[in-house]
Amino acid sequence: MMRITPAISDRNFLNNVETLNTLLEDANQQVSTGKKLLHLQDSPSGSAEMVVLRDELSRIDQYRANSNYGNLFLGVTDSALSSAHDLVTSIFTKGSEAATGTVTAEERETIAREIRAMRDQLLSIANTKAQGRYLFAGSKVTAAPFTISGDTVTYQGDQEVNQITIGDGVDVQTGVAGGDVLMPIFQTIATLLTAIDGNDASGIKANLSGFESALSGINQSRGTVGAALTRVQGIATDLDSRKTSLHSLQSSLEDADLAQAITKREQLQSALEATLTVQATTRKSLFDYLG
Amino acid sequence: MPAFAGLAQLATLLGLTSMSSIFAGLGSAAEALAAQQFALEITQKNIANTNTAGYTRQRAAFTPANPADPLDPSTGSIAPTVSVDSYRDRFTEYRIVEEAQSNGEFEASSRALQQVESLLNENNSQGLQSSLSGFFNSFSSLANSPEDTSLRQQVLSGANVLTSEFHLLYDRIQTIQAAQDRAVADAVKDINSVTQQLAKLNTAVAAARTSNNGDESTLLDQRQQLLEKLSGLIDISYFETETGGLTVTTRQGIALVVADQNNTLQAGPAASGSLLRIQVEGQDITASIQSGSLGGVLKMRDTTLPGYLAKLDELAASLIARVNAQHAQGSDLTGTPGGDFFVPFNPGSGGSMTGAAHAITVAITDAGKIAAAGLGSGPGSNSNAKMLAAIQDEKFFESGNATAEEFYSHLIHTVGTDMQTADDGLTAQSQVLTQLRNLRDATSGVNMDEEAVNIIRYQKAYEASARLVQVWNTLAEEVINLLGA
């Protein structure tokens, strides 16, 4: 049996109270912050994992923002190409009208005016801007890529098409090479107009076949853009679900089990109270009983 | 007694042999009174020192009296001789001194690491991790619309946040390191003060032992307290010489206290502005100090914190080099090839990256100079911005095994583990010390019940002895009256 002195009791008491207070403080913090990873030493590997996890989450947010840009650029490109397709179809129809042998020279002049008006509309579509950038300019986005002088349209852009990253290792193009798609159309329209101006029915007819390949070029581009759009939208869904699962991983790493933390806190509180009560009531010595 | 002895001789002359035993009895009773009184005084001392740290309880040791020579009943005494016994537990005392060392060491490292931990803990705040992510993400954003001035501006501000996070972290860890250096100076002062007191105590213990005046136990208590304090400061070895003097040396055997002399430790910088070195008798012992708070502080100052700083330097230096190299692969808004993105860091001798995290600065102030475009491409080209953003996925740390974030997460892991080691060590060590102190007190501490019992016991014995004095006195009076008759 160990000989007990007041110093031993005091030391043990203080130790117990200190330990309980430390544990209680931890439990209190867990309850009030809802986190169990309060300090790096609570779980060094968990803390390190959290660094990578937070980085991954912020990347997902970034990919999500990028995919929003992609969505915007591709969406605008798609509707521009769609409008272009409609206009080119109308021009083709007008051209076919002009190719008919019964059309008079005056009527051809009117048709030419109408075609020029539609060509100008097409030109403005070719110079579509989104977020301040000319979408069909390649990398030269700060200046209108298509300029016109007489009936001659000139392309000032280049063939570069940007890719953006919308997922780990997932790149998607944000547009199409505008010059490659639209310049053949403008050239076809220019020659058509020359033939109409020359009132040359067979020349007009010969020219109309050029529209077929121009239209199929637009359709091809729309296909590419549509596929990219689908990809962007699909990835966005993927990103959202990955974010959810990363959040739950993060939560399992750092979130406290509140019910458990509260129960633990109650237990510690009672233990502390009991310790204090015991200390306050015991501790008598023989001296207390000597007269 | 001489008066009684004279009477006894008279009684003997008178043929009253029984008279001698009467006076001897009276004398013995008086000695017994003195003995109980002495014992009570010791009890009083124990009670007075109940709360004195390190006090070793004392006991009156009653030794049976020398029996009288049968041929000469006037010799000898029946009253006991009384001396002081201390309940000293030398083995446990030694263990306490031993264990106080690691306790001091863990305390020192835990204190320093706590500060580092709060810097790196990003649970609730922005920090290097989020600014690294933010920096690379800003390039990724820029790739969406590379000619956009506000996105370019965001890259610059992201880069500036990153550099200021580097500076903040680096400078604060350096501040903690400097605080360790000041703690070295303080610990050295404390050590010198303790060794000086120990040397003085050596003289006092020797004197007390010679004069046997009962002070020795108190002096040994003081000495033990000082040893515990010293050991909490620095790892020591010690032994007691035959004359009771204490010799204290460092673990490497360099004398700190010998007899009444102490060797003063000197703390001074090797060069102005550099960290303090510890010398004793002209010998640099800094590297040999392994434990105690001084050992802990030195470990933090010379190994642990520089280790963290080196990691930050490596991270910063590699980022500067890699980002600059990629930046040069593109062209800016005007089509000019990219210049330095960060101010280049020139490694020190032997490729040392020391100071890179402190030096890292964004070289570009004009957002238009960010080389987002591919070489020779227009302002809308994003190929280089994309490559710059992709640096975050490149594993160019730890021999191609870790990305920048992973590298940083390993630093977080290291700090967490170091902190855990110090915390767990401290908890375990303070439990060990508590147990040992309890063990020591079980032998040496004052227990009030015992003292109360002793008071009663000595008081009763005193009362009985006093009663005897009275009895012997009556007897003697009777004899004297008889003689007078």
Short mmCIF file of N, CA, C and O in Angstrom, two decimals, chain B residues 377-445:
data_model
loop_
_atom_site.label_atom_id
_atom_site.label_comp_id
_atom_site.label_asym_id
_atom_site.label_seq_id
_atom_site.Cartn_x
_atom_site.Cartn_y
_atom_site.Cartn_z
N SER B 377 1.54 34.12 -81.56
CA SER B 377 0.09 34.14 -81.77
C SER B 377 -0.50 35.48 -81.35
O SER B 377 0.16 36.29 -80.71
N GLY B 378 -1.78 35.68 -81.71
CA GLY B 378 -2.46 36.90 -81.35
C GLY B 378 -2.83 36.93 -79.88
O GLY B 378 -2.65 35.94 -79.17
N PRO B 379 -3.39 38.05 -79.44
CA PRO B 379 -3.70 38.24 -78.01
C PRO B 379 -4.76 37.27 -77.50
O PRO B 379 -4.85 37.05 -76.30
N GLY B 380 -5.54 36.69 -78.42
CA GLY B 380 -6.60 35.78 -77.97
C GLY B 380 -6.10 34.36 -77.74
O GLY B 380 -6.84 33.52 -77.24
N SER B 381 -4.85 34.11 -78.09
CA SER B 381 -4.32 32.76 -77.92
C SER B 381 -4.09 32.47 -76.44
O SER B 381 -3.63 33.32 -75.68
N ASN B 382 -4.45 31.24 -76.02
CA ASN B 382 -4.33 30.93 -74.59
C ASN B 382 -3.36 29.81 -74.32
O ASN B 382 -3.29 29.30 -73.21
N SER B 383 -2.62 29.38 -75.35
CA SER B 383 -1.89 28.12 -75.17
C SER B 383 -0.87 28.20 -74.04
O SER B 383 -0.72 27.25 -73.27
N ASN B 384 -0.23 29.36 -73.87
CA ASN B 384 0.76 29.41 -72.80
C ASN B 384 0.11 29.57 -71.42
O ASN B 384 0.60 29.03 -70.43
N ALA B 385 -1.01 30.29 -71.37
CA ALA B 385 -1.73 30.41 -70.10
C ALA B 385 -2.14 29.03 -69.61
O ALA B 385 -2.05 28.71 -68.43
N LYS B 386 -2.56 28.21 -70.57
CA LYS B 386 -2.96 26.84 -70.25
C LYS B 386 -1.78 26.04 -69.72
O LYS B 386 -1.90 25.30 -68.76
N MET B 387 -0.62 26.23 -70.37
CA MET B 387 0.58 25.52 -69.92
C MET B 387 0.99 26.00 -68.53
O MET B 387 1.44 25.21 -67.70
N LEU B 388 0.84 27.30 -68.30
CA LEU B 388 1.20 27.84 -66.99
C LEU B 388 0.28 27.26 -65.90
O LEU B 388 0.74 26.88 -64.82
N ALA B 389 -1.01 27.16 -66.24
CA ALA B 389 -1.96 26.59 -65.27
C ALA B 389 -1.63 25.12 -65.01
O ALA B 389 -1.79 24.63 -63.90
N ALA B 390 -1.15 24.45 -66.08
CA ALA B 390 -0.90 23.01 -65.96
C ALA B 390 0.32 22.69 -65.10
O ALA B 390 0.54 21.54 -64.73
N ILE B 391 1.10 23.73 -64.77
CA ILE B 391 2.26 23.49 -63.89
C ILE B 391 1.81 22.87 -62.57
O ILE B 391 2.52 22.10 -61.95
N GLN B 392 0.57 23.21 -62.17
CA GLN B 392 0.10 22.66 -60.90
C GLN B 392 -0.01 21.14 -60.91
O GLN B 392 -0.05 20.52 -59.87
N ASP B 393 -0.06 20.55 -62.10
CA ASP B 393 -0.14 19.09 -62.18
C ASP B 393 1.23 18.45 -62.38
O ASP B 393 1.35 17.23 -62.36
N GLU B 394 2.23 19.29 -62.60
CA GLU B 394 3.56 18.73 -62.87
C GLU B 394 4.21 18.26 -61.57
O GLU B 394 4.24 18.97 -60.58
N LYS B 395 4.74 17.06 -61.62
CA LYS B 395 5.40 16.53 -60.43
C LYS B 395 6.88 16.85 -60.53
O LYS B 395 7.68 16.01 -60.92
N PHE B 396 7.23 18.08 -60.20
CA PHE B 396 8.65 18.41 -60.30
C PHE B 396 9.31 18.55 -58.94
O PHE B 396 10.37 19.12 -58.79
N PHE B 397 8.65 18.01 -57.89
CA PHE B 397 9.26 17.99 -56.56
C PHE B 397 9.57 16.55 -56.17
O PHE B 397 9.00 15.61 -56.74
N GLU B 398 10.45 16.44 -55.20
CA GLU B 398 10.80 15.13 -54.64
C GLU B 398 11.13 14.15 -55.75
O GLU B 398 10.55 13.07 -55.85
N SER B 399 12.09 14.54 -56.58
CA SER B 399 12.57 13.73 -57.70
C SER B 399 11.43 13.28 -58.60
O SER B 399 11.32 12.10 -58.95
N GLY B 400 10.55 14.22 -58.93
CA GLY B 400 9.49 13.91 -59.89
C GLY B 400 8.33 13.14 -59.30
O GLY B 400 7.59 12.48 -60.02
N ASN B 401 8.17 13.21 -57.97
CA ASN B 401 7.10 12.44 -57.35
C ASN B 401 5.97 13.27 -56.78
O ASN B 401 4.96 12.72 -56.34
N ALA B 402 6.14 14.58 -56.74
CA ALA B 402 5.11 15.38 -56.08
C ALA B 402 4.85 16.68 -56.81
O ALA B 402 5.78 17.32 -57.33
N THR B 403 3.58 17.06 -56.86
CA THR B 403 3.23 18.38 -57.36
C THR B 403 3.50 19.40 -56.26
O THR B 403 3.82 19.03 -55.12
N ALA B 404 3.36 20.67 -56.60
CA ALA B 404 3.61 21.71 -55.61
C ALA B 404 2.69 21.54 -54.39
O ALA B 404 3.14 21.62 -53.24
N GLU B 405 1.40 21.29 -54.64
CA GLU B 405 0.47 21.11 -53.53
C GLU B 405 0.82 19.89 -52.70
O GLU B 405 0.74 19.91 -51.47
N GLU B 406 1.20 18.82 -53.38
CA GLU B 406 1.57 17.60 -52.65
C GLU B 406 2.81 17.84 -51.81
O GLU B 406 2.89 17.43 -50.65
N PHE B 407 3.76 18.54 -52.41
CA PHE B 407 4.99 18.88 -51.69
C PHE B 407 4.64 19.66 -50.42
O PHE B 407 5.15 19.37 -49.34
N TYR B 408 3.75 20.62 -50.58
CA TYR B 408 3.35 21.43 -49.43
C TYR B 408 2.60 20.58 -48.41
O TYR B 408 2.78 20.73 -47.20
N SER B 409 1.77 19.67 -48.91
CA SER B 409 1.02 18.82 -47.98
C SER B 409 1.97 17.94 -47.16
O SER B 409 1.68 17.60 -46.02
N HIS B 410 3.12 17.60 -47.76
CA HIS B 410 4.10 16.80 -47.01
C HIS B 410 4.71 17.63 -45.88
O HIS B 410 5.03 17.11 -44.82
N LEU B 411 4.88 18.93 -46.14
CA LEU B 411 5.38 19.81 -45.08
C LEU B 411 4.36 19.87 -43.93
O LEU B 411 4.71 19.79 -42.76
N ILE B 412 3.08 19.97 -44.32
CA ILE B 412 2.01 19.99 -43.30
C ILE B 412 2.06 18.71 -42.48
O ILE B 412 1.95 18.72 -41.26
N HIS B 413 2.26 17.60 -43.18
CA HIS B 413 2.33 16.31 -42.50
C HIS B 413 3.50 16.28 -41.52
O HIS B 413 3.36 15.84 -40.38
N THR B 414 4.64 16.77 -41.98
CA THR B 414 5.83 16.79 -41.12
C THR B 414 5.59 17.62 -39.86
O THR B 414 5.89 17.19 -38.75
N VAL B 415 5.02 18.82 -40.06
CA VAL B 415 4.78 19.68 -38.90
C VAL B 415 3.79 19.01 -37.94
O VAL B 415 4.00 19.01 -36.72
N GLY B 416 2.72 18.43 -38.51
CA GLY B 416 1.74 17.74 -37.67
C GLY B 416 2.37 16.62 -36.88
O GLY B 416 2.10 16.45 -35.69
N THR B 417 3.23 15.83 -37.55
CA THR B 417 3.88 14.71 -36.87
C THR B 417 4.83 15.22 -35.79
O THR B 417 4.86 14.68 -34.68
N ASP B 418 5.60 16.24 -36.11
CA ASP B 418 6.52 16.81 -35.11
C ASP B 418 5.75 17.29 -33.89
O ASP B 418 6.15 17.07 -32.75
N MET B 419 4.64 17.94 -34.18
CA MET B 419 3.81 18.48 -33.10
C MET B 419 3.24 17.34 -32.26
O MET B 419 3.21 17.42 -31.04
N GLN B 420 2.80 16.31 -32.95
CA GLN B 420 2.23 15.16 -32.26
C GLN B 420 3.27 14.50 -31.36
O GLN B 420 3.00 14.17 -30.22
N THR B 421 4.49 14.34 -31.90
CA THR B 421 5.57 13.74 -31.13
C THR B 421 5.83 14.56 -29.87
O THR B 421 5.95 14.02 -28.77
N ALA B 422 5.92 15.88 -30.04
CA ALA B 422 6.21 16.74 -28.89
C ALA B 422 5.07 16.69 -27.87
O ALA B 422 5.30 16.57 -26.67
N ASP B 423 3.84 16.72 -28.37
CA ASP B 423 2.68 16.70 -27.47
C ASP B 423 2.57 15.39 -26.71
O ASP B 423 2.41 15.38 -25.50
N ASP B 424 2.65 14.29 -27.48
CA ASP B 424 2.55 12.98 -26.84
C ASP B 424 3.69 12.79 -25.86
O ASP B 424 3.50 12.27 -24.76
N GLY B 425 4.89 13.21 -26.27
CA GLY B 425 6.06 13.09 -25.41
C GLY B 425 5.86 13.87 -24.13
O GLY B 425 6.14 13.38 -23.03
N LEU B 426 5.34 15.05 -24.28
CA LEU B 426 5.14 15.91 -23.11
C LEU B 426 4.12 15.30 -22.16
O LEU B 426 4.32 15.25 -20.95
N THR B 427 3.03 14.79 -22.74
CA THR B 427 2.00 14.17 -21.91
C THR B 427 2.56 12.97 -21.16
O THR B 427 2.42 12.85 -19.94
N ALA B 428 3.24 12.09 -21.91
CA ALA B 428 3.80 10.88 -21.30
C ALA B 428 4.80 11.27 -20.23
O ALA B 428 4.81 10.74 -19.12
N GLN B 429 5.66 12.22 -20.58
CA GLN B 429 6.74 12.60 -19.68
C GLN B 429 6.21 13.23 -18.41
O GLN B 429 6.70 12.98 -17.32
N SER B 430 5.16 14.05 -18.53
CA SER B 430 4.67 14.70 -17.32
C SER B 430 3.94 13.68 -16.46
O SER B 430 3.93 13.79 -15.24
N GLN B 431 3.38 12.64 -17.11
CA GLN B 431 2.79 11.56 -16.30
C GLN B 431 3.85 10.80 -15.54
O GLN B 431 3.69 10.49 -14.36
N VAL B 432 4.96 10.52 -16.23
CA VAL B 432 6.06 9.83 -15.57
C VAL B 432 6.55 10.65 -14.38
O VAL B 432 6.75 10.14 -13.28
N LEU B 433 6.71 11.95 -14.61
CA LEU B 433 7.20 12.82 -13.53
C LEU B 433 6.22 12.85 -12.36
O LEU B 433 6.63 12.82 -11.20
N THR B 434 4.92 12.90 -12.67
CA THR B 434 3.92 12.91 -11.61
C THR B 434 4.02 11.63 -10.78
O THR B 434 4.03 11.67 -9.55
N GLN B 435 4.13 10.51 -11.50
CA GLN B 435 4.25 9.23 -10.79
C GLN B 435 5.48 9.22 -9.89
O GLN B 435 5.42 8.79 -8.75
N LEU B 436 6.58 9.70 -10.45
CA LEU B 436 7.82 9.68 -9.67
C LEU B 436 7.72 10.60 -8.46
O LEU B 436 8.19 10.28 -7.37
N ARG B 437 7.09 11.76 -8.66
CA ARG B 437 6.97 12.71 -7.54
C ARG B 437 6.06 12.11 -6.46
O ARG B 437 6.31 12.27 -5.28
N ASN B 438 5.00 11.41 -6.91
CA ASN B 438 4.14 10.73 -5.95
C ASN B 438 4.93 9.67 -5.18
O ASN B 438 4.78 9.53 -3.98
N LEU B 439 5.74 8.95 -5.93
CA LEU B 439 6.55 7.89 -5.33
C LEU B 439 7.49 8.48 -4.29
O LEU B 439 7.67 7.95 -3.19
N ARG B 440 8.10 9.59 -4.66
CA ARG B 440 9.02 10.25 -3.74
C ARG B 440 8.26 10.72 -2.49
O ARG B 440 8.70 10.51 -1.36
N ASP B 441 7.08 11.32 -2.73
CA ASP B 441 6.30 11.83 -1.60
C ASP B 441 5.80 10.70 -0.71
O ASP B 441 5.62 10.90 0.49
N ALA B 442 5.55 9.54 -1.31
CA ALA B 442 5.09 8.42 -0.52
C ALA B 442 6.11 8.10 0.56
O ALA B 442 5.77 7.66 1.66
N THR B 443 7.37 8.33 0.25
CA THR B 443 8.41 8.12 1.26
C THR B 443 8.71 9.41 2.02
O THR B 443 8.77 9.42 3.24
N SER B 444 8.85 10.48 1.29
CA SER B 444 9.43 11.68 1.88
C SER B 444 8.42 12.75 2.27
O SER B 444 8.76 13.69 2.97
N GLY B 445 7.20 12.64 1.80
CA GLY B 445 6.23 13.71 2.05
C GLY B 445 5.68 13.68 3.47
O GLY B 445 5.76 12.66 4.17
#
